[in-house]
Amino acid sequence: MRVLVTGGAGYIGAISVEQLVAAGHDVVVLDTLVTSHRDGVPAGAILAEHSVADREAVVALLREHRIEAVLHCAARSVVSQSMEDPGLYFRENVVGGIALLDAMREAGVDRIVFSCTAAVYGEPERVPVRETFPTSPVNPYGASKLAFEYAMGWYRAYGLRSVSLRYFNVAGASERHGERHDPETHLVPNILRAARGGPPLTIFGDDYPTADGTAIRDYIHVLDLGDAHLAALELTAGMEPGQRICNLGSGSGFSVKRVLDVARSVVGAEIPHRFGPRRIGDPPALIASNDVAEEVLGWRPRRGSLEEMIGSAWALLQKEGSG
């Protein structure tokens, strides 16, 4: 399969590219490198430095490399930034995404997998979250991803075959690539940063109605997400025009204290941390059901333990530190 991966130099995209290349597929990466890294693109993949919004360049790229399917990972994805600059998120995630769809139409490419987010559900009243739950995002990031998902679904009128994958939190690393966000807002890398002498971790809230008082969140290993991307790409080959939506999750979730305890065990040392007040809008628990993904994609998390997720990220940091 000849695949274009947008955002393929970022954390999630680059690791999915690694997996696609390892599986024998031909991969072209489309990335501006604004928030990602050139060295994230593995050997065997071609890098094209363009924006998804550059329709003319994308059409030429799709035609030149005879692309059969697109994995769309490119997006602005920092919730706090989206609250401060919603226009940026709607321009890049929605307007840019529609330009990509139109480029695909022009080039005759009718298969796409969208690496979406469970933020489209907002603050669900119960868990685990299922695909039938109402979508009610509470920030421009989630709203922009949902808006593009809607557009992608309606492009079935043009013969588009699409799969949207919704997930909460991704963690872990491959042997060569992990999280390198700036700013870093994710829990696991911030825990490991504190373990390596960085700022103490702040845990927002210890008075939630959960077993240990801290919020419960869903995590999947980045390699499991890559497996889902590949399964979804394969699914589009046999689909009729239309859209399938699948949640990806652990089905159980982990509290912040539990993540910290496992990280302490992996690192073999205490991790400096402190407690702060709850953040506005943070619900007690966010967990996604993966029943539909299992039925439609044959997907379940194979690396679902915190020990595997945190351990892989810590191993990469130790390797980079000794290199």
Short mmCIF file of N, CA and C in Angstrom, two decimals, residues 37-152:
data_model
loop_
_atom_site.label_atom_id
_atom_site.label_comp_id
_atom_site.label_asym_id
_atom_site.label_seq_id
_atom_site.Cartn_x
_atom_site.Cartn_y
_atom_site.Cartn_z
N HIS A 37 9.68 17.14 14.17
CA HIS A 37 11.13 17.04 14.05
C HIS A 37 11.52 16.24 12.81
N ARG A 38 12.44 16.80 12.05
CA ARG A 38 12.90 16.14 10.83
C ARG A 38 13.45 14.75 11.12
N ASP A 39 14.17 14.60 12.25
CA ASP A 39 14.77 13.30 12.55
C ASP A 39 13.73 12.29 13.04
N GLY A 40 12.47 12.71 13.14
CA GLY A 40 11.42 11.77 13.49
C GLY A 40 10.98 10.91 12.32
N VAL A 41 11.34 11.32 11.11
CA VAL A 41 10.96 10.55 9.91
C VAL A 41 11.96 9.41 9.72
N PRO A 42 11.50 8.18 9.78
CA PRO A 42 12.43 7.05 9.70
C PRO A 42 12.97 6.83 8.30
N ALA A 43 14.10 6.15 8.23
CA ALA A 43 14.65 5.75 6.94
C ALA A 43 13.62 4.89 6.22
N GLY A 44 13.52 5.10 4.92
CA GLY A 44 12.56 4.33 4.15
C GLY A 44 11.31 5.12 3.82
N ALA A 45 11.11 6.27 4.49
CA ALA A 45 9.97 7.14 4.19
C ALA A 45 10.47 8.41 3.52
N ILE A 46 9.65 8.97 2.67
CA ILE A 46 9.97 10.21 1.96
C ILE A 46 9.32 11.37 2.68
N LEU A 47 10.07 12.45 2.90
CA LEU A 47 9.53 13.64 3.57
C LEU A 47 9.26 14.73 2.56
N ALA A 48 8.04 15.28 2.60
CA ALA A 48 7.68 16.44 1.80
C ALA A 48 7.25 17.55 2.75
N GLU A 49 7.96 18.67 2.73
CA GLU A 49 7.67 19.77 3.65
C GLU A 49 6.62 20.70 3.05
N HIS A 50 5.39 20.37 3.27
CA HIS A 50 4.26 21.18 2.83
C HIS A 50 3.18 21.16 3.90
N SER A 51 2.26 22.09 3.81
CA SER A 51 1.08 22.10 4.67
C SER A 51 -0.05 21.35 3.99
N VAL A 52 -0.92 20.73 4.79
CA VAL A 52 -2.10 20.09 4.21
C VAL A 52 -2.98 21.12 3.52
N ALA A 53 -2.84 22.39 3.90
CA ALA A 53 -3.65 23.45 3.31
C ALA A 53 -3.19 23.85 1.92
N ASP A 54 -1.98 23.41 1.53
CA ASP A 54 -1.43 23.74 0.20
C ASP A 54 -1.97 22.74 -0.81
N ARG A 55 -3.17 22.99 -1.26
CA ARG A 55 -3.88 22.01 -2.09
C ARG A 55 -3.10 21.64 -3.35
N GLU A 56 -2.54 22.62 -4.01
CA GLU A 56 -1.82 22.34 -5.27
C GLU A 56 -0.64 21.42 -5.02
N ALA A 57 0.13 21.68 -3.95
CA ALA A 57 1.29 20.85 -3.64
C ALA A 57 0.86 19.44 -3.25
N VAL A 58 -0.24 19.34 -2.50
CA VAL A 58 -0.71 18.03 -2.05
C VAL A 58 -1.21 17.20 -3.24
N VAL A 59 -1.93 17.85 -4.16
CA VAL A 59 -2.38 17.13 -5.36
C VAL A 59 -1.19 16.57 -6.12
N ALA A 60 -0.17 17.38 -6.31
CA ALA A 60 1.01 16.94 -7.05
C ALA A 60 1.68 15.77 -6.33
N LEU A 61 1.74 15.84 -5.01
CA LEU A 61 2.38 14.79 -4.22
C LEU A 61 1.60 13.47 -4.33
N LEU A 62 0.30 13.57 -4.22
CA LEU A 62 -0.54 12.37 -4.31
C LEU A 62 -0.39 11.70 -5.68
N ARG A 63 -0.33 12.51 -6.72
CA ARG A 63 -0.19 11.96 -8.06
C ARG A 63 1.20 11.40 -8.31
N GLU A 64 2.22 12.15 -7.91
CA GLU A 64 3.59 11.72 -8.16
C GLU A 64 3.88 10.36 -7.54
N HIS A 65 3.41 10.16 -6.31
CA HIS A 65 3.72 8.92 -5.59
C HIS A 65 2.59 7.88 -5.69
N ARG A 66 1.58 8.18 -6.52
CA ARG A 66 0.48 7.24 -6.75
C ARG A 66 -0.10 6.73 -5.42
N ILE A 67 -0.39 7.69 -4.55
CA ILE A 67 -0.88 7.38 -3.21
C ILE A 67 -2.24 6.69 -3.28
N GLU A 68 -2.42 5.66 -2.47
CA GLU A 68 -3.68 4.91 -2.42
C GLU A 68 -4.55 5.29 -1.23
N ALA A 69 -3.92 5.70 -0.14
CA ALA A 69 -4.68 6.02 1.07
C ALA A 69 -3.92 7.05 1.90
N VAL A 70 -4.65 7.79 2.73
CA VAL A 70 -4.07 8.84 3.56
C VAL A 70 -4.33 8.51 5.03
N LEU A 71 -3.29 8.66 5.84
CA LEU A 71 -3.41 8.63 7.30
C LEU A 71 -3.23 10.06 7.78
N HIS A 72 -4.28 10.65 8.31
CA HIS A 72 -4.26 12.09 8.65
C HIS A 72 -4.02 12.27 10.15
N CYS A 73 -2.75 12.58 10.49
CA CYS A 73 -2.36 12.83 11.89
C CYS A 73 -2.05 14.30 12.14
N ALA A 74 -1.91 15.10 11.10
CA ALA A 74 -1.52 16.49 11.27
C ALA A 74 -2.62 17.28 11.97
N ALA A 75 -2.25 18.00 13.04
CA ALA A 75 -3.24 18.81 13.75
C ALA A 75 -2.56 19.64 14.82
N ARG A 76 -3.14 20.76 15.12
CA ARG A 76 -2.82 21.47 16.36
C ARG A 76 -3.55 20.76 17.48
N SER A 77 -2.87 20.56 18.64
CA SER A 77 -3.47 19.64 19.62
C SER A 77 -3.27 20.03 21.08
N VAL A 78 -2.97 21.28 21.37
CA VAL A 78 -2.79 21.71 22.75
C VAL A 78 -4.06 22.42 23.21
N VAL A 79 -4.76 21.81 24.16
CA VAL A 79 -6.06 22.32 24.56
C VAL A 79 -5.98 23.77 25.05
N SER A 80 -5.01 24.06 25.91
CA SER A 80 -4.91 25.42 26.46
C SER A 80 -4.65 26.44 25.35
N GLN A 81 -3.83 26.08 24.38
CA GLN A 81 -3.56 26.98 23.26
C GLN A 81 -4.82 27.21 22.44
N SER A 82 -5.63 26.18 22.29
CA SER A 82 -6.87 26.33 21.51
C SER A 82 -7.83 27.30 22.19
N MET A 83 -7.81 27.35 23.53
CA MET A 83 -8.67 28.28 24.24
C MET A 83 -8.21 29.72 24.03
N GLU A 84 -6.90 29.90 23.89
CA GLU A 84 -6.33 31.23 23.71
C GLU A 84 -6.40 31.71 22.27
N ASP A 85 -6.31 30.77 21.32
CA ASP A 85 -6.28 31.13 19.90
C ASP A 85 -7.13 30.15 19.10
N PRO A 86 -8.45 30.21 19.26
CA PRO A 86 -9.31 29.25 18.56
C PRO A 86 -9.22 29.36 17.04
N GLY A 87 -8.96 30.57 16.56
CA GLY A 87 -8.86 30.74 15.12
C GLY A 87 -7.79 29.87 14.49
N LEU A 88 -6.64 29.77 15.18
CA LEU A 88 -5.55 28.93 14.69
C LEU A 88 -6.02 27.49 14.53
N TYR A 89 -6.80 27.02 15.50
CA TYR A 89 -7.24 25.62 15.47
C TYR A 89 -8.27 25.36 14.38
N PHE A 90 -9.18 26.30 14.15
CA PHE A 90 -10.15 26.08 13.09
C PHE A 90 -9.52 26.26 11.71
N ARG A 91 -8.54 27.16 11.58
CA ARG A 91 -7.86 27.31 10.29
C ARG A 91 -7.08 26.05 9.94
N GLU A 92 -6.27 25.57 10.89
CA GLU A 92 -5.38 24.46 10.57
C GLU A 92 -6.08 23.10 10.61
N ASN A 93 -6.93 22.88 11.62
CA ASN A 93 -7.55 21.57 11.76
C ASN A 93 -8.76 21.38 10.86
N VAL A 94 -9.49 22.47 10.59
CA VAL A 94 -10.71 22.34 9.78
C VAL A 94 -10.47 22.80 8.35
N VAL A 95 -10.08 24.06 8.18
CA VAL A 95 -9.86 24.58 6.83
C VAL A 95 -8.75 23.80 6.12
N GLY A 96 -7.65 23.57 6.84
CA GLY A 96 -6.56 22.79 6.25
C GLY A 96 -7.00 21.37 5.93
N GLY A 97 -7.79 20.78 6.83
CA GLY A 97 -8.26 19.42 6.60
C GLY A 97 -9.15 19.32 5.38
N ILE A 98 -10.02 20.30 5.17
CA ILE A 98 -10.90 20.27 4.00
C ILE A 98 -10.09 20.47 2.73
N ALA A 99 -9.05 21.29 2.80
CA ALA A 99 -8.16 21.43 1.63
C ALA A 99 -7.52 20.08 1.28
N LEU A 100 -7.17 19.31 2.30
CA LEU A 100 -6.61 17.97 2.07
C LEU A 100 -7.65 17.09 1.38
N LEU A 101 -8.89 17.10 1.87
CA LEU A 101 -9.93 16.28 1.25
C LEU A 101 -10.15 16.67 -0.21
N ASP A 102 -10.12 17.97 -0.49
CA ASP A 102 -10.32 18.41 -1.87
C ASP A 102 -9.14 18.02 -2.75
N ALA A 103 -7.93 18.05 -2.19
CA ALA A 103 -6.76 17.59 -2.95
C ALA A 103 -6.89 16.10 -3.26
N MET A 104 -7.38 15.33 -2.29
CA MET A 104 -7.58 13.90 -2.51
C MET A 104 -8.60 13.68 -3.63
N ARG A 105 -9.69 14.44 -3.61
CA ARG A 105 -10.70 14.31 -4.68
C ARG A 105 -10.08 14.57 -6.04
N GLU A 106 -9.30 15.64 -6.12
CA GLU A 106 -8.70 16.01 -7.41
C GLU A 106 -7.72 14.95 -7.91
N ALA A 107 -7.02 14.32 -6.97
CA ALA A 107 -6.02 13.32 -7.34
C ALA A 107 -6.60 11.91 -7.45
N GLY A 108 -7.88 11.75 -7.13
CA GLY A 108 -8.51 10.44 -7.25
C GLY A 108 -8.20 9.50 -6.11
N VAL A 109 -7.87 10.04 -4.92
CA VAL A 109 -7.61 9.21 -3.74
C VAL A 109 -8.86 9.23 -2.87
N ASP A 110 -9.41 8.05 -2.59
CA ASP A 110 -10.71 8.01 -1.91
C ASP A 110 -10.71 7.25 -0.59
N ARG A 111 -9.53 7.10 0.04
CA ARG A 111 -9.45 6.39 1.31
C ARG A 111 -8.67 7.23 2.32
N ILE A 112 -9.23 7.41 3.53
CA ILE A 112 -8.55 8.19 4.56
C ILE A 112 -8.87 7.65 5.94
N VAL A 113 -7.86 7.63 6.80
CA VAL A 113 -8.02 7.33 8.21
C VAL A 113 -7.66 8.59 8.98
N PHE A 114 -8.56 9.02 9.85
CA PHE A 114 -8.37 10.24 10.64
C PHE A 114 -8.01 9.87 12.07
N SER A 115 -6.83 10.30 12.51
CA SER A 115 -6.42 10.12 13.90
C SER A 115 -7.07 11.23 14.70
N CYS A 116 -8.23 10.94 15.27
CA CYS A 116 -9.08 11.95 15.89
C CYS A 116 -8.80 12.03 17.39
N THR A 117 -9.80 12.31 18.19
CA THR A 117 -9.64 12.45 19.63
C THR A 117 -10.98 12.20 20.32
N ALA A 118 -10.92 11.61 21.50
CA ALA A 118 -12.14 11.45 22.29
C ALA A 118 -12.55 12.76 22.96
N ALA A 119 -11.77 13.83 22.75
CA ALA A 119 -12.19 15.16 23.23
C ALA A 119 -13.47 15.62 22.54
N VAL A 120 -13.87 14.95 21.47
CA VAL A 120 -15.12 15.33 20.81
C VAL A 120 -16.33 15.06 21.71
N TYR A 121 -16.17 14.21 22.72
CA TYR A 121 -17.28 13.89 23.61
C TYR A 121 -17.45 14.92 24.73
N GLY A 122 -16.45 15.77 24.93
CA GLY A 122 -16.54 16.76 26.01
C GLY A 122 -16.43 16.10 27.37
N GLU A 123 -17.42 16.32 28.22
CA GLU A 123 -17.43 15.76 29.56
C GLU A 123 -18.58 14.75 29.67
N PRO A 124 -18.33 13.51 29.29
CA PRO A 124 -19.42 12.52 29.28
C PRO A 124 -19.96 12.27 30.68
N GLU A 125 -21.26 11.96 30.74
CA GLU A 125 -21.92 11.75 32.03
C GLU A 125 -21.60 10.39 32.63
N ARG A 126 -21.17 9.46 31.79
CA ARG A 126 -20.83 8.13 32.30
C ARG A 126 -19.72 7.52 31.46
N VAL A 127 -19.10 6.50 32.00
CA VAL A 127 -18.03 5.77 31.31
C VAL A 127 -18.31 4.28 31.42
N PRO A 128 -17.76 3.46 30.50
CA PRO A 128 -16.90 3.88 29.40
C PRO A 128 -17.67 4.60 28.28
N VAL A 129 -16.97 5.46 27.57
CA VAL A 129 -17.57 6.25 26.51
C VAL A 129 -17.73 5.38 25.26
N ARG A 130 -18.92 5.42 24.70
CA ARG A 130 -19.21 4.65 23.49
C ARG A 130 -19.49 5.59 22.31
N GLU A 131 -19.34 5.05 21.13
CA GLU A 131 -19.48 5.86 19.91
C GLU A 131 -20.87 6.46 19.77
N THR A 132 -21.85 5.89 20.44
CA THR A 132 -23.23 6.39 20.37
C THR A 132 -23.49 7.56 21.30
N PHE A 133 -22.51 7.89 22.16
CA PHE A 133 -22.70 9.00 23.11
C PHE A 133 -22.75 10.33 22.35
N PRO A 134 -23.44 11.33 22.91
CA PRO A 134 -23.47 12.65 22.27
C PRO A 134 -22.07 13.25 22.20
N THR A 135 -21.81 13.98 21.12
CA THR A 135 -20.55 14.72 21.00
C THR A 135 -20.82 16.15 21.42
N SER A 136 -20.04 16.64 22.40
CA SER A 136 -20.24 17.98 22.93
C SER A 136 -18.90 18.52 23.44
N PRO A 137 -17.96 18.81 22.52
CA PRO A 137 -16.63 19.26 22.94
C PRO A 137 -16.69 20.54 23.75
N VAL A 138 -15.75 20.66 24.70
CA VAL A 138 -15.74 21.81 25.61
C VAL A 138 -14.57 22.74 25.35
N ASN A 139 -13.86 22.52 24.25
CA ASN A 139 -12.75 23.42 23.89
C ASN A 139 -12.61 23.44 22.37
N PRO A 140 -11.97 24.48 21.82
CA PRO A 140 -11.83 24.59 20.36
C PRO A 140 -11.05 23.44 19.75
N TYR A 141 -10.11 22.85 20.48
CA TYR A 141 -9.39 21.70 19.95
C TYR A 141 -10.36 20.57 19.61
N GLY A 142 -11.17 20.14 20.58
CA GLY A 142 -12.13 19.08 20.33
C GLY A 142 -13.15 19.47 19.29
N ALA A 143 -13.59 20.72 19.32
CA ALA A 143 -14.59 21.19 18.35
C ALA A 143 -14.03 21.17 16.94
N SER A 144 -12.76 21.55 16.79
CA SER A 144 -12.18 21.58 15.45
C SER A 144 -11.99 20.18 14.88
N LYS A 145 -11.64 19.24 15.75
CA LYS A 145 -11.49 17.86 15.29
C LYS A 145 -12.86 17.27 14.90
N LEU A 146 -13.88 17.61 15.67
CA LEU A 146 -15.22 17.12 15.36
C LEU A 146 -15.73 17.73 14.06
N ALA A 147 -15.45 19.01 13.85
CA ALA A 147 -15.91 19.67 12.63
C ALA A 147 -15.29 19.02 11.39
N PHE A 148 -14.01 18.69 11.46
CA PHE A 148 -13.39 18.02 10.33
C PHE A 148 -13.97 16.62 10.15
N GLU A 149 -14.22 15.94 11.26
CA GLU A 149 -14.79 14.60 11.17
C GLU A 149 -16.16 14.65 10.47
N TYR A 150 -16.97 15.64 10.81
CA TYR A 150 -18.26 15.81 10.14
C TYR A 150 -18.06 16.00 8.63
N ALA A 151 -17.15 16.90 8.27
CA ALA A 151 -16.90 17.16 6.85
C ALA A 151 -16.46 15.89 6.14
N MET A 152 -15.55 15.17 6.76
CA MET A 152 -15.04 13.94 6.17
C MET A 152 -16.17 12.94 5.93
#
